[in-house]
Each structure stands twice: as structure tokens, then as C-alpha cells.
JSON list of C-alpha atoms in Angstrom, two decimals:
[
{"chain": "A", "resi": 1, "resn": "UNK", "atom": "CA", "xyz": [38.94, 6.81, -45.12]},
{"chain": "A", "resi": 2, "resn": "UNK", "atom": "CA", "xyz": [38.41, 3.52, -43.39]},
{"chain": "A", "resi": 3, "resn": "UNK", "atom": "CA", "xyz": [41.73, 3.65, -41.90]},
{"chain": "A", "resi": 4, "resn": "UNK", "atom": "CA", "xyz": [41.05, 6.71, -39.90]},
{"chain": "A", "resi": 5, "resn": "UNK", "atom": "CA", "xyz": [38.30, 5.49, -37.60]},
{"chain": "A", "resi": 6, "resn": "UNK", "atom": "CA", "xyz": [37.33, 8.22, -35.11]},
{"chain": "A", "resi": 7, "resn": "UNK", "atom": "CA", "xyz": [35.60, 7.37, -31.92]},
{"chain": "A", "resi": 8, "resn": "UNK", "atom": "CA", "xyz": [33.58, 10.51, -31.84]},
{"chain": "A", "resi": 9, "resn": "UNK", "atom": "CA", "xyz": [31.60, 8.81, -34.48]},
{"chain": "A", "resi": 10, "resn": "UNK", "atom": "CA", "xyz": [30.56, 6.56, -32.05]},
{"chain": "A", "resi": 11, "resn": "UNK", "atom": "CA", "xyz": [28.75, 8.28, -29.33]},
{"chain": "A", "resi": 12, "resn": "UNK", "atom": "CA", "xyz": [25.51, 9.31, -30.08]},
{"chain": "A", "resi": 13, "resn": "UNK", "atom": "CA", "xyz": [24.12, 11.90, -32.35]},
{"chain": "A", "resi": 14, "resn": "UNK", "atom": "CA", "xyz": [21.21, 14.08, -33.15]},
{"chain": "A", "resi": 15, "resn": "UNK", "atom": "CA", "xyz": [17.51, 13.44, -32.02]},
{"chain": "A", "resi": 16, "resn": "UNK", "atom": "CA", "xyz": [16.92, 14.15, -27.93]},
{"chain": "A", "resi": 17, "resn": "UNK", "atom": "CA", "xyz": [15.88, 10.04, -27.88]},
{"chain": "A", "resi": 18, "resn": "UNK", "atom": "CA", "xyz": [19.65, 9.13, -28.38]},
{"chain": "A", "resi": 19, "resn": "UNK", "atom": "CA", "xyz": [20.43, 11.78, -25.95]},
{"chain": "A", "resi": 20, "resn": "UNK", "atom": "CA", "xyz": [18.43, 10.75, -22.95]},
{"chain": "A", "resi": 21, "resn": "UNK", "atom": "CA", "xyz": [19.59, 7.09, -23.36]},
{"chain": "A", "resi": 22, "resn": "UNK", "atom": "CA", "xyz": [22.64, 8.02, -23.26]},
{"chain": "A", "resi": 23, "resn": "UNK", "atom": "CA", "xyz": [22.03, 9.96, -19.64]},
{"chain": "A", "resi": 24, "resn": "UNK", "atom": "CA", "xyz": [20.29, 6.97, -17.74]},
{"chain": "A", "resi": 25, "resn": "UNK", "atom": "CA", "xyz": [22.48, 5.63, -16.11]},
{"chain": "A", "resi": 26, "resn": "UNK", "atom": "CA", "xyz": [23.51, 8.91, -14.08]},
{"chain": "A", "resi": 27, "resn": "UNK", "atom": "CA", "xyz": [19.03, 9.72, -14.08]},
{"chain": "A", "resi": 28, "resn": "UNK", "atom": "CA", "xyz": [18.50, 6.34, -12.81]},
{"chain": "A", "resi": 29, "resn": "UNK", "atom": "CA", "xyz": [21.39, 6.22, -9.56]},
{"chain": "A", "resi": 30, "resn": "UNK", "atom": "CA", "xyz": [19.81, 9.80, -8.39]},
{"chain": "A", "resi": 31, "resn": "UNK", "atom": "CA", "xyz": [16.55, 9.03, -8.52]},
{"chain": "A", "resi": 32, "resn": "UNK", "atom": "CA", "xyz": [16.67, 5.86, -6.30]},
{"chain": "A", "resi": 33, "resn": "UNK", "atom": "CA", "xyz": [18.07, 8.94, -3.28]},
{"chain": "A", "resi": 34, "resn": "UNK", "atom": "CA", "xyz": [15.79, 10.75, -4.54]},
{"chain": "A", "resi": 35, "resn": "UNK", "atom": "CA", "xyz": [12.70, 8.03, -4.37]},
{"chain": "A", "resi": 36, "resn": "UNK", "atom": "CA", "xyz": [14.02, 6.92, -0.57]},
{"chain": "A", "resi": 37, "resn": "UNK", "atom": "CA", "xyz": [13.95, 10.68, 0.61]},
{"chain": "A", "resi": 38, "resn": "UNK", "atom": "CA", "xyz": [10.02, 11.07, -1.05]},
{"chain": "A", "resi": 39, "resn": "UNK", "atom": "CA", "xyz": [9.34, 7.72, 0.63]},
{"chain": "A", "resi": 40, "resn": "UNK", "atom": "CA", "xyz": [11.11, 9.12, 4.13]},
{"chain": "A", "resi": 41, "resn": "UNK", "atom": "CA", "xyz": [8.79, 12.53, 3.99]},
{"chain": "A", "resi": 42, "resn": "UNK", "atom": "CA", "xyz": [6.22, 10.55, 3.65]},
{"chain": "A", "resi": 43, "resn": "UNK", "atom": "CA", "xyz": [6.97, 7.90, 7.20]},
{"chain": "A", "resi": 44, "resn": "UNK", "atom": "CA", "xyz": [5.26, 8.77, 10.24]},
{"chain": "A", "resi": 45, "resn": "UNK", "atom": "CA", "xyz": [9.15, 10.16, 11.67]},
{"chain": "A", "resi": 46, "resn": "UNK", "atom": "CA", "xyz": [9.97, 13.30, 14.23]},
{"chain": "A", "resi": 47, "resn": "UNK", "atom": "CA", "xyz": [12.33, 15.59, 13.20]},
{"chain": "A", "resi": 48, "resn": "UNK", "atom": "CA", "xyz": [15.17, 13.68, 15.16]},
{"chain": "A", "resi": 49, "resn": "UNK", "atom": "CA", "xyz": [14.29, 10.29, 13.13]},
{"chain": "A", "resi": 50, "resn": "UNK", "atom": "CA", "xyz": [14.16, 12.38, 9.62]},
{"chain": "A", "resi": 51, "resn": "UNK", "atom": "CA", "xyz": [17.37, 13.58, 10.27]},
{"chain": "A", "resi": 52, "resn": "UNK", "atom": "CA", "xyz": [18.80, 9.91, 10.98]},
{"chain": "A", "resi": 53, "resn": "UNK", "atom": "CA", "xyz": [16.83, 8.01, 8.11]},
{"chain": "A", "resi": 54, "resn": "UNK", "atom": "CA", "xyz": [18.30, 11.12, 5.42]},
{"chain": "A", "resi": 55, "resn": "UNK", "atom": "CA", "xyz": [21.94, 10.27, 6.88]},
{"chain": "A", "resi": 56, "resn": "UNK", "atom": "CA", "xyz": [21.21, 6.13, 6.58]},
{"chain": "A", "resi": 57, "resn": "UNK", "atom": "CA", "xyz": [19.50, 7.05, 3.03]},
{"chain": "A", "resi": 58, "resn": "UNK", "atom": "CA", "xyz": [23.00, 9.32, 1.97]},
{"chain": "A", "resi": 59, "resn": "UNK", "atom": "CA", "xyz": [25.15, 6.12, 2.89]},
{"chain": "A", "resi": 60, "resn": "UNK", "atom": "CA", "xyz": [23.10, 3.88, 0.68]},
{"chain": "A", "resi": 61, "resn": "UNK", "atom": "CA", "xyz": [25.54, 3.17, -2.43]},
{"chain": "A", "resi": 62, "resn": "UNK", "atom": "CA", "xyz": [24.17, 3.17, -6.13]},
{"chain": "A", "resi": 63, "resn": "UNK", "atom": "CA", "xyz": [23.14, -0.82, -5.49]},
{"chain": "A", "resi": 64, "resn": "UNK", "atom": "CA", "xyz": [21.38, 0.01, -2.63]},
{"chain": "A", "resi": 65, "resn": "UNK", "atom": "CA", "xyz": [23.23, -1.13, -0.37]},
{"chain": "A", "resi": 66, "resn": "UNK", "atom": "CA", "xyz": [24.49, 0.02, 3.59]},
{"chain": "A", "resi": 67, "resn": "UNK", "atom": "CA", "xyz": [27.78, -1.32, 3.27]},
{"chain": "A", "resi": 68, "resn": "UNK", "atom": "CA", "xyz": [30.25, -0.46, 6.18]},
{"chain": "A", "resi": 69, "resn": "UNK", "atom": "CA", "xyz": [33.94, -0.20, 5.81]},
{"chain": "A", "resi": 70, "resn": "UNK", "atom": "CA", "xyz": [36.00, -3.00, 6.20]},
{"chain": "A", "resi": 71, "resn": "UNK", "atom": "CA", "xyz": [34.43, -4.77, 9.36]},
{"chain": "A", "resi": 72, "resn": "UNK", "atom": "CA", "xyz": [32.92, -1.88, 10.71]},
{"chain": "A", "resi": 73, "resn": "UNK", "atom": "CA", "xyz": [29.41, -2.36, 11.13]},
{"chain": "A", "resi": 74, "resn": "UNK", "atom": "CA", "xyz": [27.86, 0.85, 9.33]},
{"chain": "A", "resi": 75, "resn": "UNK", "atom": "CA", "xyz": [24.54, 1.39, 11.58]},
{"chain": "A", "resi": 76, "resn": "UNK", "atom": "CA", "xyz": [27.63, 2.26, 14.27]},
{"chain": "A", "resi": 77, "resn": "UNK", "atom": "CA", "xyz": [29.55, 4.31, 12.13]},
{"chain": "A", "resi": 78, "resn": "UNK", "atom": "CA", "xyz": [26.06, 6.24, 11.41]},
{"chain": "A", "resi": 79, "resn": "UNK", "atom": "CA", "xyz": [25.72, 7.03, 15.17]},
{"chain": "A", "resi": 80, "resn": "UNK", "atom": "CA", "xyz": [29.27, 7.37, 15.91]},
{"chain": "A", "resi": 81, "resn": "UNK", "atom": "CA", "xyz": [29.32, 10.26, 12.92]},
{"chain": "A", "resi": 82, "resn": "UNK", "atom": "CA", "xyz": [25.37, 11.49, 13.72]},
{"chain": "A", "resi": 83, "resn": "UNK", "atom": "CA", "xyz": [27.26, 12.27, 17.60]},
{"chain": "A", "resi": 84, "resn": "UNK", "atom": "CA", "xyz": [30.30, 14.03, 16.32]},
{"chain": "A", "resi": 85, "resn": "UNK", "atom": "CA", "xyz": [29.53, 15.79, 13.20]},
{"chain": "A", "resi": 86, "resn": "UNK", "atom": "CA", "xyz": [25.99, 16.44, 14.12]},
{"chain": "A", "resi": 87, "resn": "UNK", "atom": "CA", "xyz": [25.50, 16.39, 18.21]},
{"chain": "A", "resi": 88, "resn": "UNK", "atom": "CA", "xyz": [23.01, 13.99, 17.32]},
{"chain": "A", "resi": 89, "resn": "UNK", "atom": "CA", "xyz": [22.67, 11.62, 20.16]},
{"chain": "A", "resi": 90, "resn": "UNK", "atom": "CA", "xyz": [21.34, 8.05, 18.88]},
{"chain": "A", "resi": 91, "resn": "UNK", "atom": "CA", "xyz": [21.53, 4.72, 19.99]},
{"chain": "A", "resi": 92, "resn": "UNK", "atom": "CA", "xyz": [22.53, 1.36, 17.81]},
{"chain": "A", "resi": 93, "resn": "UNK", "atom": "CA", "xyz": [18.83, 0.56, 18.59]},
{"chain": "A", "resi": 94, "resn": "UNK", "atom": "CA", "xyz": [16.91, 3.69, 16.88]},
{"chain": "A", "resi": 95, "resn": "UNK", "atom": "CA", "xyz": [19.28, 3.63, 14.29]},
{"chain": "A", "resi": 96, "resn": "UNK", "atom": "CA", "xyz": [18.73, -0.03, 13.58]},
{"chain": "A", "resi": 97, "resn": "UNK", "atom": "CA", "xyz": [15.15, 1.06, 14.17]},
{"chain": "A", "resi": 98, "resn": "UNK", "atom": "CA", "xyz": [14.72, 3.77, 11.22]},
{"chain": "A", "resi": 99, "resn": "UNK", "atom": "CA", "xyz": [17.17, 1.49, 9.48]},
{"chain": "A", "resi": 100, "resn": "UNK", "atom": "CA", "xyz": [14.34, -1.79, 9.34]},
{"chain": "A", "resi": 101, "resn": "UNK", "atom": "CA", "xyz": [11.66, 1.42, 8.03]},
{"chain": "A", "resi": 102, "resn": "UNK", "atom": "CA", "xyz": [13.83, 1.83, 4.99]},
{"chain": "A", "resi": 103, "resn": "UNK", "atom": "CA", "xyz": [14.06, -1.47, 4.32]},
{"chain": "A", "resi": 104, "resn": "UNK", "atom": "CA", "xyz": [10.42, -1.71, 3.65]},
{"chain": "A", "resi": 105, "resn": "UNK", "atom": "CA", "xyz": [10.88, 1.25, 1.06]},
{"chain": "A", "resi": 106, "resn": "UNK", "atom": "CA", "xyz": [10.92, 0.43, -2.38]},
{"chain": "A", "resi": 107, "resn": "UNK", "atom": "CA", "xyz": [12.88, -1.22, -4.47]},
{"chain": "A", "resi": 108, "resn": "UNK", "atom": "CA", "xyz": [12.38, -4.55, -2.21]},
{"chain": "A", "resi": 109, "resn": "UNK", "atom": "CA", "xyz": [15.90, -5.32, -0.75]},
{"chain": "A", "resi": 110, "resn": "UNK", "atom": "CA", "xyz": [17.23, -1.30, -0.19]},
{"chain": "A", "resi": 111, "resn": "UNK", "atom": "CA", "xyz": [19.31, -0.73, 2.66]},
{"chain": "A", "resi": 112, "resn": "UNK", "atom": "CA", "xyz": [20.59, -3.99, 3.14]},
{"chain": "A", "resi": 113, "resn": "UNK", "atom": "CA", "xyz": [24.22, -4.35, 4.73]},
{"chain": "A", "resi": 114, "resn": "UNK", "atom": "CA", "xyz": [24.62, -7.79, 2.91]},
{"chain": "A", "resi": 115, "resn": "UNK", "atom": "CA", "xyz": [22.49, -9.87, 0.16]},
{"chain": "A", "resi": 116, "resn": "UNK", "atom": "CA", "xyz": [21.77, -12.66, 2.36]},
{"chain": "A", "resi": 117, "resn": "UNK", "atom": "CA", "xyz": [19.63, -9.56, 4.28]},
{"chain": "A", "resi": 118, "resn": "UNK", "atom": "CA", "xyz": [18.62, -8.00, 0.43]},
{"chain": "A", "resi": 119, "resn": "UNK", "atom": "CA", "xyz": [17.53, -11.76, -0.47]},
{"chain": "A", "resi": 120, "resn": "UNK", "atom": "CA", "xyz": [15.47, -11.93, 2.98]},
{"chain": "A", "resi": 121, "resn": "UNK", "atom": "CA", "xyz": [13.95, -8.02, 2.60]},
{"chain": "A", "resi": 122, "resn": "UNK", "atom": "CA", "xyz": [12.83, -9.80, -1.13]},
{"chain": "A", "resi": 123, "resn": "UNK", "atom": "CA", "xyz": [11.43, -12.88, -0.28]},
{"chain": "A", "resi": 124, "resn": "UNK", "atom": "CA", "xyz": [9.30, -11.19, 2.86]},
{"chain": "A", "resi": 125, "resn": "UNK", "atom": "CA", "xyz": [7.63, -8.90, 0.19]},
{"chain": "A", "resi": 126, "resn": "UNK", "atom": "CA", "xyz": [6.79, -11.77, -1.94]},
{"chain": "A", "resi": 127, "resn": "UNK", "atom": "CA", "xyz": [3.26, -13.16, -1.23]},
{"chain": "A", "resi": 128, "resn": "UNK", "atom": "CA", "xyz": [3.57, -15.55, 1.01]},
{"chain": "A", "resi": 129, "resn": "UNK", "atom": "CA", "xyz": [3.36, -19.68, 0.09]},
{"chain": "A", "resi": 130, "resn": "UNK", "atom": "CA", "xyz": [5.18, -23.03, 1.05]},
{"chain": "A", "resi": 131, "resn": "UNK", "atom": "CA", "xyz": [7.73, -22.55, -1.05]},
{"chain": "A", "resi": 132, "resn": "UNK", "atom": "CA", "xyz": [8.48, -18.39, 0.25]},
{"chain": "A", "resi": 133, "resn": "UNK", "atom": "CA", "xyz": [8.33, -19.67, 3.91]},
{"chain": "A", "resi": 134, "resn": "UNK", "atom": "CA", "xyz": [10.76, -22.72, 2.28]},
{"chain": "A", "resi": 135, "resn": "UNK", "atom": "CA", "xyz": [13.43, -19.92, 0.70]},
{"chain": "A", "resi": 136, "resn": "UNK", "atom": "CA", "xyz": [13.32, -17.92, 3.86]},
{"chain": "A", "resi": 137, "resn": "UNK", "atom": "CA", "xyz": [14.22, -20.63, 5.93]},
{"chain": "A", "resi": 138, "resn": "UNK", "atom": "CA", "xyz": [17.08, -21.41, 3.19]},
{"chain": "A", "resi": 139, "resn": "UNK", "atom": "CA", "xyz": [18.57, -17.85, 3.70]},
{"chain": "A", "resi": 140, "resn": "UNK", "atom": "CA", "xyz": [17.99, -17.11, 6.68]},
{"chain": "A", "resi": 141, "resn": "UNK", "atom": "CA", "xyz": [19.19, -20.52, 8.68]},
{"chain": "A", "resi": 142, "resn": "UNK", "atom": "CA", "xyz": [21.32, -21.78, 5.67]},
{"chain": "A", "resi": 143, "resn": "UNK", "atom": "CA", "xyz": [22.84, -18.86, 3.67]},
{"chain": "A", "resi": 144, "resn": "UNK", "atom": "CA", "xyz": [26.53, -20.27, 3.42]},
{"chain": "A", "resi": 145, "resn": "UNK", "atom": "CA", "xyz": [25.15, -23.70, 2.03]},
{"chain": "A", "resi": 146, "resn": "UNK", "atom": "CA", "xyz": [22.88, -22.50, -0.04]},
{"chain": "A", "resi": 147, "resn": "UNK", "atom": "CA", "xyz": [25.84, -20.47, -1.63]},
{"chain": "A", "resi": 148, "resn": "UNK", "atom": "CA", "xyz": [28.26, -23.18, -1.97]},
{"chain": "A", "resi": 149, "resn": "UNK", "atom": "CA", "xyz": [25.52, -25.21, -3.79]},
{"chain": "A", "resi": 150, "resn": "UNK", "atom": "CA", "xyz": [25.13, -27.75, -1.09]},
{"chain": "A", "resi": 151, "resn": "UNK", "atom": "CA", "xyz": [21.88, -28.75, -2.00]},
{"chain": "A", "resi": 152, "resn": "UNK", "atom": "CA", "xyz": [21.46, -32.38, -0.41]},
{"chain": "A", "resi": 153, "resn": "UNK", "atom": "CA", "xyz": [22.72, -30.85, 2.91]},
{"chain": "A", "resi": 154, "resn": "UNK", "atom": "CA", "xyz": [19.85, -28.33, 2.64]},
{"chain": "A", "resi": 155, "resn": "UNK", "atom": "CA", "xyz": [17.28, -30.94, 1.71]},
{"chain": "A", "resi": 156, "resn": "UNK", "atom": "CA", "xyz": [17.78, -33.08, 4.43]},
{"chain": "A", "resi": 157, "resn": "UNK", "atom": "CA", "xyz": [18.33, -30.39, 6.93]},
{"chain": "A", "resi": 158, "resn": "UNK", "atom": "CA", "xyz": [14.79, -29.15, 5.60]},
{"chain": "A", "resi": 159, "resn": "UNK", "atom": "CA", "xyz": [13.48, -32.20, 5.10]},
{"chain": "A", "resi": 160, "resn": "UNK", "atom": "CA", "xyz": [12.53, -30.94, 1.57]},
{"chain": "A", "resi": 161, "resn": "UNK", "atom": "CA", "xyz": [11.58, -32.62, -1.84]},
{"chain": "A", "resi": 162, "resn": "UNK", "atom": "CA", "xyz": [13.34, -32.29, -4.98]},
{"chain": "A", "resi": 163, "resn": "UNK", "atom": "CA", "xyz": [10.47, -30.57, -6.59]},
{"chain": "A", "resi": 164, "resn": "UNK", "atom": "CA", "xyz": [10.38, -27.91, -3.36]},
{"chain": "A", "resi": 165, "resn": "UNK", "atom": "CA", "xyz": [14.25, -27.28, -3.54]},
{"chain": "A", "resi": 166, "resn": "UNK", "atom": "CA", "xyz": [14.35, -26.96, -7.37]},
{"chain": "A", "resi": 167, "resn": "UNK", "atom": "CA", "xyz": [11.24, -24.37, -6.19]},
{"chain": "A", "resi": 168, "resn": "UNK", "atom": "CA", "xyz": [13.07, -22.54, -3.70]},
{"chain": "A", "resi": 169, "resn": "UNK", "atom": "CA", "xyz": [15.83, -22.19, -6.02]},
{"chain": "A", "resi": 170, "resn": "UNK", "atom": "CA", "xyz": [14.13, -20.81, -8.54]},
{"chain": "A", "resi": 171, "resn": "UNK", "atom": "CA", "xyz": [12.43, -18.31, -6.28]},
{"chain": "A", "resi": 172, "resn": "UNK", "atom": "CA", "xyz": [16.32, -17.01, -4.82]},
{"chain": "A", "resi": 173, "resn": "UNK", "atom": "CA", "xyz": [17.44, -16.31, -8.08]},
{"chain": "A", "resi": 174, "resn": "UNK", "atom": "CA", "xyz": [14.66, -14.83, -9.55]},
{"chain": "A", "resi": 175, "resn": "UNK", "atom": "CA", "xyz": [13.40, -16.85, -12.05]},
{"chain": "A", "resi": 176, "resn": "UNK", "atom": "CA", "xyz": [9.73, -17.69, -10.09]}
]
């Protein structure tokens, strides 16, 4: 009866199609480790770096992100943890080294710590024009206005035209 509405009837049934939409979501996080660890066998690394770049790749979270905890900064957790857990000795340099590598991985903006660095890792893969070198300068020098919406301010501290910043904007959010 109509009153009796049972959520099994809901999920989805028969044919393997339904099935393997129904799985994505869990296909799709592993194979973004598993597409950063092809991509790392296939960098120019010594065994020392491989070992490094697989430890910064396992820290990457399902965004694809390096996200530290709290205010820890995570490329010194990763050396801090590569020293005791591994006797791995690294430096905040090499790490940060390996680190910058990954970033040039695929999807653009992986391994970021933040998305003012995912927006920057983006907009240095796009071809390169006025209006790229424009939104790099936006992020890079003027995040915090740029995220409050303080347009005029970033205008006249770039000198830039209507047109441009309406350009720029529509670059950073994805819609050029």
C-alpha cells in the first residue's frame, strides 16, 4: 500500500549500469591516489624522493588538497613524521621541493595547502594572455580583496578596466 513506503525501493536495482553509478563516488576518490602515484612512477625521482612524494600524495584529502592540522604547516608535519616513523631524514626544502612536482600533476590545482595556491596552480596551466597574467596578479598580490568582493580597490590597485576585471573574474571562477 501507499502508506507503507519502504526505502529499499529506492536504491537502485537490476542492470550493472545502475550499479556502477551508484559506486562512483568511492571509484572516483581512489583513482585520483591512484592517478598521482602513476604520475609519481613516472617523475624523474630517486628512491629517497619516491618515498617522500608517496607520503605527500597519502596526505592529499579526497579534494586534493595538503591541508595541515590546525596551524601546523603540513610540508613540516611530513618531515617531522618521514624522521620518526620512517628514519627518513628530509629537509622543509626537498619536501617543499617534491611537493611543487606534484603540483604540476594532474588535475590542475592538486596538492595545494589552500585555494588561493589551487587558484594560482590553475591559472599557471592556463595558456597564458593579458587577462591570465591579470588573475594571477589578483590572487597572488590581492587574494583577501578579491574574496571580500572589493573590486574598485583591485581596479585601481591594478590599474585595470572594467571590461579586464569583469575578465579576470570570469577566469577565477571558471566561467572563461
Amino acid at each position: 500500500s501507499g502508506d507503507n513506503y519502504d526505502y529499499r525501493t529506492r536504491l537502485p536495482q537490476g542492470g550493472d549500469d545502475e550499479e556502477d553509478d551508484y559506486e562512483a563516488p568511492i571509484v572516483q576518490m581512489k583513482s585520483l591516489y591512484d592517478q598521482m602515484i602513476e604520475q609519481l612512477s613516472l617523475s624523474n625521482l630517486n628512491e629517497h624522493e619516491r618515498m617522500i612524494g608517496e607520503h605527500i600524495i597519502g596526505n592529499i584529502d579526497e579534494d586534493g588538497y595538503l591541508r595541515g592540522r590546525g596551524s601546523v604547516d603540513p610540508v613540516k608535519t611530513i618531515v617531522n613524521y618521514m624522521a620518526f616513523s620512517h628514519r627518513i631524514s628530509t629537509s622543509v626544502q626537498e619536501v617543499e621541493g617534491i611537493l611543487a612536482r606534484i603540483q604540476r600533476f594532474d588535475p590542475p590545482g592538486v596538492g595545494a595547502r589552500d585555494l588561493q595556491e589551487c587558484l594560482l596552480l590553475q591559472l599557471k596551466r592556463k595558456e597564458q594572455s593579458h587577462t591570465t597574467d591579470l588573475a594571477i596578479q589578483v590572487i597572488d598580490r590581492y587574494f583577501e580583496e578579491f574574496s571580500k568582493k572589493h573590486f574598485s580597490k583591485l581596479r585601481s590597485r591594478l590599474s585595470m578596466t572594467e571590461q579586464e576585471l569583469k575578465d579576470v573574474y570570469m577566469m577565477i571562477t571558471k566561467k572563461l
